[in-house]
């Protein structure tokens, strides 16, 4: 058995391991509940088996030079056919694989990565770099007309190679998954401290390629701030930046790698800024009588530059759904952490600012840990929200007609109130048109900056079983149009992929910038084999 053929494999259709997939009984129970709640008959199809997938035969002969690390198994080709978006999981659940990859490569070192890419380039095969497959923007599945495709999975390059304790940096292979990365840093007392919601099923290379936004809401949030230098193999050769704390020597070579979404090359490793594991913490959940009062408090808090690790607001609907509140009040969560210093002073200052803005915060709801390990964010509404945030579902609702999704953006504070009103109006109208009264729309801030918030909208609707994809598309089109036309970004941290092109990202970025990207791709990937259709036209 090869290393990638583990007994407890990741599900080919759900956001979990195979051992954690819902059972037919789980799905039948939910179908009955939804049928009663929405007054419609819902039938639960059985959980699919990958052995029943009828995949097109591989179109690529595998030469001996790469055969040791290449697979054409049905599981591999189905597992790597899609990312993790709702629409992709629905298709995989229904065994709908019109364009499965022909080969999945699992190179075990940089030499084998290079050999795999050279093989693809010499034969004109499409090559798609693959980390954990957590993309929710159709970033991994090339269109059917692009020809034979090889997925190049980095899952075997998963080691922390070197730790510089003096500079607090580590050289890390790109294929390491979040939990395994932290496990390797923990013995030396370090952490990368980058926790996207996809942490369990995403990799360092994927975070860099998609400009991942971690869990922490202010100061160091995006993966950009953690990258000290990056190493990438392109069809034209190796690209590696000098390891430096900062440089004013022209445009940054690392910034071309970060967010490149696999169109230039394959990231194999990076030097990352790490930190000591925090031991001092302080957390508070502050209620506000309105959404408006709450987000004004958040603005004052972030502009005070206290730099809390967590600073987010849940609107009343989101606070009710995810934190068990009454649906009338907004919830602001603020927390601080440090490896060296008590956070008593910081939380006291944040509490004073929040109270001056109309927030309700009893003294006994400020939780402080001065290094003893006392839990600070586990109880009450804050703890309920934490559990909901971390506990991503296992897909039990897939193909039952229930549609859940999100879209996220960023906007400056001066535009924010009108922007929020426009987005709610336009998207809400389409939700009502598509789902009638059976829909919801809520918002929280995932990140906040001194000049603006990053709002994250969550929506759901009880659709028509079998028509989920078309109904989802109607809402997504409205969301894309609302975000861009109202002045926001098409995506704050989920990347562009194929989902946000061409009717969102293409409208946002300057055309001359797109031409510069095309020129860079032509130089680095002359035959255009790497992940075509992402960021720019092939």
Coordinates of C-alpha atoms in Angstrom, one line a residue:
X1 CA 0.0 0.0 0.0
X2 CA 1.4 3.4 -1.0
X3 CA 1.4 6.3 1.5
X4 CA -1.5 8.0 -0.3
X5 CA -3.6 4.9 0.0
X6 CA -4.4 5.2 3.7
X7 CA -7.1 3.1 5.2
X8 CA -8.9 6.2 6.7
X9 CA -9.1 8.1 3.4
X10 CA -10.8 11.4 2.8
X11 CA -14.3 11.1 1.5
X12 CA -14.5 11.6 -2.3
X13 CA -17.7 13.7 -1.9
X14 CA -18.0 15.0 1.7
X15 CA -16.1 17.4 3.9
X16 CA -14.8 14.6 6.1
X17 CA -13.0 11.3 6.2
X18 CA -14.7 8.2 4.8
X19 CA -15.1 6.9 8.3
X20 CA -17.0 10.1 9.2
X21 CA -19.5 10.1 6.3
X22 CA -23.2 10.3 7.2
X23 CA -25.1 7.0 7.2
X24 CA -28.2 6.3 5.1
X25 CA -30.1 6.4 8.4
X26 CA -28.7 9.9 9.2
X27 CA -29.8 11.1 5.8
X28 CA -33.3 9.5 6.0
X29 CA -33.9 11.2 9.4
X30 CA -32.9 14.6 8.0
X31 CA -35.1 14.1 4.9
X32 CA -38.1 13.3 7.2
X33 CA -37.4 16.4 9.3
X34 CA -37.1 18.7 6.3
X35 CA -40.2 17.2 4.7
X36 CA -42.2 18.0 7.8
X37 CA -40.7 21.4 8.3
X38 CA -41.2 22.6 4.7
X39 CA -44.2 20.7 3.7
X40 CA -42.7 18.9 0.8
X41 CA -41.7 15.3 0.1
X42 CA -37.9 14.8 0.2
X43 CA -36.3 11.4 -0.6
X44 CA -32.8 10.6 0.6
X45 CA -30.7 8.9 -1.9
X46 CA -28.2 6.4 -0.3
X47 CA -24.7 7.4 0.4
X48 CA -22.6 6.7 -2.7
X49 CA -19.8 4.3 -3.0
X50 CA -16.7 5.3 -5.1
X51 CA -16.7 1.8 -6.5
X52 CA -20.0 2.7 -8.4
X53 CA -18.4 5.7 -10.1
X54 CA -18.3 5.1 -13.9
X55 CA -15.3 7.1 -15.0
X56 CA -14.0 7.7 -18.5
X57 CA -10.9 5.6 -19.1
X58 CA -7.6 7.4 -18.6
X59 CA -6.3 8.9 -21.8
X60 CA -2.7 9.1 -20.8
X61 CA -0.1 6.2 -20.9
X62 CA 2.1 6.5 -17.8
X63 CA 5.8 6.0 -18.6
X64 CA 8.1 4.1 -16.3
X65 CA 9.9 7.3 -15.5
X66 CA 7.0 8.6 -13.4
X67 CA 5.0 5.4 -12.8
X68 CA 6.2 4.8 -9.2
X69 CA 4.2 7.8 -7.9
X70 CA 1.3 7.9 -10.3
X71 CA -2.2 6.5 -9.9
X72 CA -5.2 5.8 -12.1
X73 CA -7.3 4.2 -9.4
X74 CA -11.0 5.1 -9.4
X75 CA -10.8 6.5 -5.9
X76 CA -7.9 8.8 -6.7
X77 CA -9.5 10.0 -9.9
X78 CA -12.9 10.7 -8.2
X79 CA -11.3 12.2 -5.1
X80 CA -9.2 14.6 -7.0
X81 CA -11.8 15.5 -9.6
X82 CA -13.3 18.4 -7.6
X83 CA -12.7 20.9 -4.8
X84 CA -15.0 21.3 -1.8
X85 CA -17.7 23.7 -3.0
X86 CA -21.4 22.9 -2.5
X87 CA -21.9 22.4 -6.2
X88 CA -18.9 20.1 -6.5
X89 CA -20.0 18.0 -3.6
X90 CA -23.4 17.6 -5.1
X91 CA -21.9 16.4 -8.4
X92 CA -19.6 14.0 -6.7
X93 CA -22.4 12.7 -4.5
X94 CA -24.4 12.0 -7.6
X95 CA -21.4 10.3 -9.2
X96 CA -21.3 13.0 -11.9
X97 CA -17.8 13.0 -13.2
X98 CA -17.8 14.3 -16.8
X99 CA -14.2 15.3 -16.7
X100 CA -12.2 13.2 -14.2
X101 CA -8.4 13.6 -14.1
X102 CA -6.6 11.0 -16.2
X103 CA -3.8 10.5 -13.7
X104 CA -3.1 11.6 -10.2
X105 CA 0.6 12.0 -9.3
X106 CA 1.9 11.8 -5.7
X107 CA 5.6 12.9 -6.1
X108 CA 7.6 12.2 -3.0
X109 CA 10.3 14.9 -3.3
X110 CA 11.2 17.9 -5.4
X111 CA 13.0 15.8 -8.0
X112 CA 9.8 13.8 -8.7
X113 CA 7.7 17.0 -8.8
X114 CA 10.0 18.4 -11.4
X115 CA 10.0 15.1 -13.4
X116 CA 6.2 15.1 -13.3
X117 CA 5.9 18.6 -14.5
X118 CA 8.4 18.1 -17.3
X119 CA 6.5 15.0 -18.4
X120 CA 3.3 17.0 -18.6
X121 CA 4.9 19.9 -20.4
X122 CA 6.6 17.7 -23.0
X123 CA 3.3 16.1 -23.9
X124 CA 1.0 19.0 -23.6
X125 CA -1.0 17.5 -20.6
X126 CA -2.9 19.9 -18.4
X127 CA -1.2 20.0 -15.0
X128 CA -3.1 21.0 -11.9
X129 CA -1.2 21.5 -8.6
X130 CA -3.3 20.1 -5.7
X131 CA -3.0 20.7 -2.0
X132 CA -5.9 19.6 0.2
X133 CA -8.7 20.2 -2.3
X134 CA -10.5 22.7 0.0
X135 CA -11.1 25.2 -2.9
X136 CA -14.7 26.5 -2.8
X137 CA -14.3 28.6 -6.0
X138 CA -13.9 25.9 -8.6
X139 CA -10.2 26.3 -8.5
X140 CA -9.1 22.8 -9.3
X141 CA -11.3 21.2 -12.1
X142 CA -10.2 22.3 -15.6
X143 CA -13.0 22.6 -18.3
X144 CA -13.6 19.5 -20.2
X145 CA -12.2 20.8 -23.5
X146 CA -8.7 21.3 -22.2
X147 CA -7.5 17.8 -22.9
X148 CA -5.8 15.1 -20.8
X149 CA -5.2 16.2 -17.2
X150 CA -2.7 15.2 -14.5
X151 CA -3.4 16.2 -10.9
X152 CA -0.1 16.8 -9.1
X153 CA -0.8 16.3 -5.4
X154 CA 1.8 17.5 -2.9
X155 CA 0.5 15.3 -0.2
X156 CA 3.8 13.5 0.2
X157 CA 5.8 16.7 0.8
X158 CA 4.6 17.2 4.3
X159 CA 7.6 17.9 6.5
X160 CA 8.9 20.8 8.6
X161 CA 12.5 20.7 7.3
X162 CA 14.2 23.3 9.5
X163 CA 13.4 25.7 12.3
X164 CA 15.3 28.9 12.9
X165 CA 14.6 29.6 16.5
X166 CA 16.6 32.9 16.6
X167 CA 14.7 34.5 13.7
X168 CA 11.5 32.6 14.4
X169 CA 11.0 31.1 11.0
X170 CA 10.7 27.6 9.6
X171 CA 11.3 25.9 6.2
X172 CA 8.2 23.9 5.5
X173 CA 7.2 21.6 2.6
X174 CA 4.1 22.8 0.8
X175 CA 2.0 19.7 1.0
X176 CA 1.7 19.6 4.8
X177 CA -1.9 19.7 6.1
X178 CA -2.7 22.2 8.9
X179 CA -2.9 19.8 11.9
X180 CA 0.3 17.9 10.9
X181 CA 2.1 21.2 10.5
X182 CA 1.2 22.3 14.0
X183 CA 2.1 18.9 15.4
X184 CA 5.6 19.3 14.0
X185 CA 6.0 22.8 15.4
X186 CA 4.6 22.1 18.8
X187 CA 7.5 20.2 20.4
X188 CA 9.8 23.2 20.0
X189 CA 7.1 25.5 21.4
X190 CA 6.2 27.2 18.1
X191 CA 3.1 27.7 16.0
X192 CA 2.4 29.2 12.6
X193 CA -0.9 30.5 14.0
X194 CA -2.7 30.4 10.7
X195 CA -6.1 28.7 11.1
X196 CA -8.5 29.0 8.1
X197 CA -11.8 27.3 8.6
X198 CA -10.5 24.6 6.2
X199 CA -7.5 24.1 8.4
X200 CA -8.0 20.3 8.8
X201 CA -8.2 19.6 5.0
X202 CA -5.9 22.3 3.6
X203 CA -2.2 22.7 3.1
X204 CA 0.5 25.3 3.4
X205 CA 1.0 25.4 -0.4
X206 CA -2.7 25.9 -0.9
X207 CA -2.8 28.7 1.6
X208 CA 0.0 30.5 -0.2
X209 CA -1.4 29.9 -3.7
X210 CA -4.9 31.2 -2.8
X211 CA -3.9 34.0 -0.4
X212 CA -5.6 32.3 2.5
X213 CA -7.1 34.3 5.3
X214 CA -6.7 32.7 8.7
X215 CA -9.0 32.7 11.7
X216 CA -7.3 35.7 13.3
X217 CA -9.1 38.9 12.5
X218 CA -6.6 41.8 12.8
X219 CA -2.9 42.5 12.2
X220 CA -1.4 39.3 10.7
X221 CA -4.4 37.7 9.0
X222 CA -3.6 36.7 5.4
X223 CA -0.9 34.2 4.7
X224 CA 1.0 37.0 2.9
X225 CA 2.3 38.3 6.2
X226 CA 3.8 34.9 7.2
X227 CA 5.7 34.1 4.0
X228 CA 9.4 34.9 4.3
X229 CA 10.4 33.3 1.0
X230 CA 8.9 30.8 -1.4
X231 CA 10.2 28.1 -3.7
X232 CA 8.3 27.1 -6.9
X233 CA 9.0 24.9 -9.9
X234 CA 7.7 26.3 -13.2
X235 CA 7.9 24.7 -16.7
X236 CA 10.7 27.2 -17.3
X237 CA 12.7 26.4 -14.2
X238 CA 13.0 27.1 -10.5
X239 CA 11.7 30.3 -8.9
X240 CA 13.1 30.9 -5.4
X241 CA 13.3 34.2 -3.5
X242 CA 16.0 35.2 -1.1
X243 CA 15.1 34.8 2.5
X244 CA 14.7 38.3 4.1
X245 CA 12.7 40.0 6.8
X246 CA 11.8 42.7 4.3
X247 CA 13.2 44.3 1.1
X248 CA 12.7 47.4 -1.0
X249 CA 14.4 45.9 -4.0
X250 CA 11.7 46.3 -6.6
X251 CA 8.4 44.3 -6.8
X252 CA 8.5 41.3 -4.5
X253 CA 9.0 37.9 -6.1
X254 CA 7.1 36.3 -3.3
X255 CA 4.0 38.5 -4.0
X256 CA 3.9 37.0 -7.5
X257 CA 3.7 33.5 -6.0
X258 CA 1.2 34.3 -3.3
X259 CA -2.3 34.2 -4.9
X260 CA -1.1 32.8 -8.2
X261 CA -3.6 29.9 -7.9
X262 CA -1.3 27.4 -9.7
X263 CA -1.0 29.2 -13.0
X264 CA 2.8 29.9 -12.8
X265 CA 4.2 26.8 -11.1
X266 CA 4.0 24.4 -8.2
X267 CA 5.0 25.7 -4.8
X268 CA 7.1 23.0 -3.1
X269 CA 8.3 24.8 0.1
X270 CA 8.5 28.1 1.9
X271 CA 10.2 29.8 4.8
X272 CA 7.4 30.9 7.1
X273 CA 7.4 33.3 10.0
X274 CA 6.4 31.4 13.1
X275 CA 5.8 32.5 16.7
X276 CA 5.9 31.1 20.2
X277 CA 2.8 29.4 21.3
X278 CA 0.5 31.7 23.2
X279 CA -0.1 31.1 26.9
X280 CA -1.8 34.4 28.0
X281 CA -5.3 34.9 26.8
X282 CA -8.4 37.1 27.4
X283 CA -11.8 36.9 25.7
X284 CA -15.1 38.7 26.0
X285 CA -18.5 38.5 24.2
X286 CA -20.2 41.9 24.0
X287 CA -23.9 42.3 23.0
X288 CA -25.2 45.3 21.2
X289 CA -28.9 46.3 20.7
X290 CA -28.4 46.6 16.9
X291 CA -26.2 45.6 14.0
X292 CA -25.3 49.2 13.4
X293 CA -24.2 49.9 17.0
X294 CA -22.1 46.8 17.0
X295 CA -20.2 47.4 13.8
X296 CA -19.5 51.0 14.8
X297 CA -17.9 49.6 18.0
X298 CA -15.8 47.2 15.9
X299 CA -14.6 50.1 13.8
X300 CA -13.5 52.0 17.0
X301 CA -11.8 48.9 18.4
X302 CA -9.8 48.2 15.3
X303 CA -8.8 51.8 14.8
X304 CA -7.5 52.0 18.3
X305 CA -4.8 49.5 17.1
X306 CA -5.0 47.2 20.0
X307 CA -4.7 44.4 17.5
X308 CA -6.8 41.7 19.1
X309 CA -6.3 38.2 17.8
X310 CA -10.1 37.9 17.3
X311 CA -12.4 40.8 16.6
X312 CA -15.6 39.9 14.8
X313 CA -19.3 40.8 14.9
X314 CA -22.3 38.5 14.2
X315 CA -25.4 40.3 13.1
X316 CA -28.6 39.4 15.1
X317 CA -29.6 36.6 12.6
X318 CA -26.1 35.1 12.6
X319 CA -25.8 35.4 16.4
X320 CA -29.1 33.5 16.7
X321 CA -28.1 30.8 14.2
X322 CA -24.5 30.2 15.3
X323 CA -24.4 31.4 18.9
X324 CA -27.8 30.6 20.2
X325 CA -28.8 34.2 21.0
X326 CA -32.3 35.8 20.8
X327 CA -32.2 37.1 17.3
X328 CA -32.5 40.7 18.5
X329 CA -29.0 41.5 19.5
X330 CA -25.6 41.6 17.7
X331 CA -22.6 39.8 19.2
X332 CA -19.1 41.2 19.1
X333 CA -16.3 38.8 20.1
X334 CA -12.9 40.2 21.1
X335 CA -9.9 38.2 22.3
X336 CA -6.2 38.7 22.9
X337 CA -3.3 36.4 23.2
X338 CA 0.4 36.5 23.9
X339 CA 3.3 34.1 24.6
X340 CA 5.0 36.7 26.9
X341 CA 2.6 39.1 28.5
X342 CA -0.7 39.2 30.4
X343 CA -3.6 40.5 28.3
X344 CA -5.5 42.1 31.2
X345 CA -4.7 45.6 30.1
X346 CA -5.7 45.0 26.5
X347 CA -9.0 43.4 27.3
X348 CA -9.8 46.2 29.8
X349 CA -9.2 48.8 27.1
X350 CA -11.3 47.0 24.6
X351 CA -14.1 46.6 27.1
X352 CA -14.0 50.3 27.8
X353 CA -14.3 51.2 24.1
X354 CA -17.1 48.7 23.5
X355 CA -19.1 50.0 26.5
X356 CA -18.7 53.6 25.4
X357 CA -20.2 52.5 22.1
X358 CA -23.3 51.0 23.8
X359 CA -22.2 47.5 24.3
X360 CA -23.4 45.3 27.2
X361 CA -20.5 43.5 29.0
X362 CA -20.7 42.5 32.7
X363 CA -17.4 42.2 34.4
X364 CA -17.8 38.5 35.1
X365 CA -18.1 37.8 31.4
X366 CA -14.5 38.9 30.7
X367 CA -12.4 35.7 30.8
X368 CA -8.7 35.9 31.4
X369 CA -6.0 33.3 31.4
X370 CA -2.6 34.4 32.9
X371 CA -0.8 31.3 31.8
X372 CA -2.6 28.7 33.9
X373 CA -4.6 27.2 31.0
X374 CA -8.0 28.5 32.2
X375 CA -10.4 28.3 29.2
X376 CA -11.4 31.8 28.0
X377 CA -13.6 31.2 25.0
X378 CA -15.5 28.0 25.6
X379 CA -18.7 29.0 27.4
X380 CA -21.9 31.0 26.6
X381 CA -22.5 32.6 23.2
X382 CA -18.8 32.8 22.4
X383 CA -18.3 29.1 23.0
X384 CA -21.4 28.2 21.0
X385 CA -20.1 30.3 18.1
X386 CA -16.7 28.7 18.3
X387 CA -18.1 25.2 18.1
X388 CA -20.3 26.1 15.2
X389 CA -17.3 27.7 13.4
X390 CA -15.0 24.8 13.8
X391 CA -17.7 22.1 13.4
X392 CA -18.0 22.0 9.6
X393 CA -20.8 19.5 8.7
X394 CA -20.2 16.2 7.1
X395 CA -22.5 16.7 4.2
X396 CA -25.6 14.9 5.5
X397 CA -27.8 17.4 3.7
X398 CA -26.2 16.9 0.3
X399 CA -28.8 16.4 -2.5
X400 CA -31.8 16.8 -0.2
X401 CA -32.8 20.2 -1.7
X402 CA -31.3 22.3 1.1
X403 CA -28.8 24.8 -0.2
X404 CA -26.3 26.5 2.1
X405 CA -23.5 28.8 1.0
X406 CA -21.5 31.9 1.7
X407 CA -19.9 34.8 -0.1
X408 CA -17.3 37.2 1.3
X409 CA -15.8 40.5 0.4
X410 CA -14.2 43.7 1.8
X411 CA -15.1 47.4 1.6
X412 CA -13.9 50.6 3.2
X413 CA -15.7 51.9 6.3
X414 CA -17.1 55.0 4.6
X415 CA -18.9 52.8 2.0
X416 CA -19.8 50.0 4.3
X417 CA -23.4 51.0 5.6
X418 CA -24.7 51.6 2.0
X419 CA -22.8 48.6 0.7
X420 CA -24.4 46.3 3.2
X421 CA -27.9 47.7 2.5
X422 CA -27.4 47.1 -1.3
X423 CA -26.1 43.6 -0.9
X424 CA -28.9 42.6 1.4
X425 CA -31.5 44.1 -0.8
X426 CA -30.3 42.6 -4.1
X427 CA -29.4 39.1 -2.8
X428 CA -32.4 39.0 -0.5
X429 CA -34.7 39.7 -3.5
X430 CA -33.2 36.8 -5.4
X431 CA -33.5 34.5 -2.4
X432 CA -37.1 35.4 -2.1
X433 CA -37.7 34.8 -5.8
X434 CA -36.0 31.4 -5.8
X435 CA -37.0 30.0 -2.4
X436 CA -40.1 31.9 -1.4
X437 CA -40.3 32.4 2.4
X438 CA -37.9 29.5 3.1
X439 CA -34.6 31.3 3.1
X440 CA -32.2 33.2 5.3
X441 CA -29.4 35.8 4.9
X442 CA -27.0 36.8 7.7
X443 CA -23.6 38.5 8.0
X444 CA -20.5 38.5 10.2
X445 CA -17.1 40.1 9.9
X446 CA -14.3 37.6 9.6
X447 CA -11.5 40.2 9.5
X448 CA -11.3 43.9 10.2
X449 CA -8.9 46.5 9.1
X450 CA -8.4 50.1 10.2
X451 CA -9.9 51.2 6.8
X452 CA -12.7 48.7 6.5
X453 CA -14.3 45.4 7.3
X454 CA -14.4 42.0 5.6
X455 CA -18.1 41.0 5.7
X456 CA -19.0 37.3 5.3
X457 CA -22.5 36.6 4.2
X458 CA -24.2 33.3 4.9
X459 CA -27.4 32.3 3.1
X460 CA -29.6 29.2 2.8
X461 CA -32.7 28.2 1.1
X462 CA -35.0 25.1 0.8
X463 CA -34.9 24.5 -2.9
X464 CA -36.1 21.8 -5.2
X465 CA -34.5 18.4 -4.9
X466 CA -32.5 17.8 -8.1
X467 CA -32.5 21.5 -9.0
X468 CA -30.0 22.7 -6.4
X469 CA -27.3 23.6 -8.9
X470 CA -29.4 25.9 -11.0
X471 CA -31.0 27.6 -7.9
X472 CA -27.6 28.1 -6.3
X473 CA -26.3 29.7 -9.6
X474 CA -29.1 32.3 -9.5
X475 CA -28.1 33.4 -6.0
X476 CA -24.4 33.4 -6.8
X477 CA -24.9 35.6 -9.9
X478 CA -26.8 38.1 -7.8
X479 CA -24.1 38.1 -5.1
X480 CA -21.3 38.6 -7.6
X481 CA -23.1 41.5 -9.3
X482 CA -24.0 43.1 -6.0
X483 CA -20.5 43.0 -4.6
X484 CA -18.6 44.3 -7.6
X485 CA -21.2 47.0 -8.6
X486 CA -21.3 48.3 -5.0
X487 CA -17.5 48.7 -4.9
X488 CA -16.4 45.7 -3.0
X489 CA -13.9 42.9 -3.8
X490 CA -15.1 39.8 -5.6
X491 CA -13.4 37.7 -2.9
X492 CA -11.6 38.6 0.3
X493 CA -10.0 35.2 1.1
X494 CA -11.6 32.4 -0.9
X495 CA -9.6 33.1 -4.0
X496 CA -10.8 33.7 -7.6
X497 CA -10.8 30.2 -9.2
X498 CA -13.2 29.8 -12.1
X499 CA -16.2 30.8 -10.1
X500 CA -15.4 34.5 -9.8
X501 CA -14.4 34.8 -13.4
X502 CA -15.3 36.5 -15.7
X503 CA -18.3 38.4 -14.3
X504 CA -16.6 39.5 -11.1
X505 CA -12.8 39.4 -10.9
X506 CA -12.4 40.5 -14.5
X507 CA -14.4 43.7 -13.7
X508 CA -12.5 44.4 -10.6
X509 CA -8.9 44.3 -11.8
X510 CA -7.3 46.7 -14.3
X511 CA -7.0 45.2 -17.8
X512 CA -3.4 46.2 -18.1
X513 CA -2.7 44.2 -14.9
X514 CA -4.4 41.2 -16.6
X515 CA -2.1 41.6 -19.6
X516 CA 0.9 41.7 -17.2
X517 CA -0.2 38.4 -15.7
X518 CA -0.6 36.9 -19.2
X519 CA 2.9 38.0 -20.1
X520 CA 4.3 36.5 -16.9
X521 CA 2.5 33.2 -17.5
X522 CA 3.7 33.1 -21.1
X523 CA 7.3 33.3 -19.8
X524 CA 6.9 30.8 -17.0
X525 CA 4.5 28.4 -18.6
X526 CA 5.0 28.8 -22.4
X527 CA 2.7 25.9 -23.3
X528 CA -0.1 27.0 -21.0
X529 CA -0.4 23.7 -19.2
X530 CA -0.8 24.9 -15.6
X531 CA -4.4 25.2 -14.3
X532 CA -5.9 27.0 -17.3
X533 CA -8.8 29.3 -16.9
X534 CA -7.9 30.6 -13.4
X535 CA -7.2 34.3 -13.0
X536 CA -6.9 34.9 -16.7
X537 CA -8.0 33.4 -20.0
X538 CA -5.7 30.6 -21.3

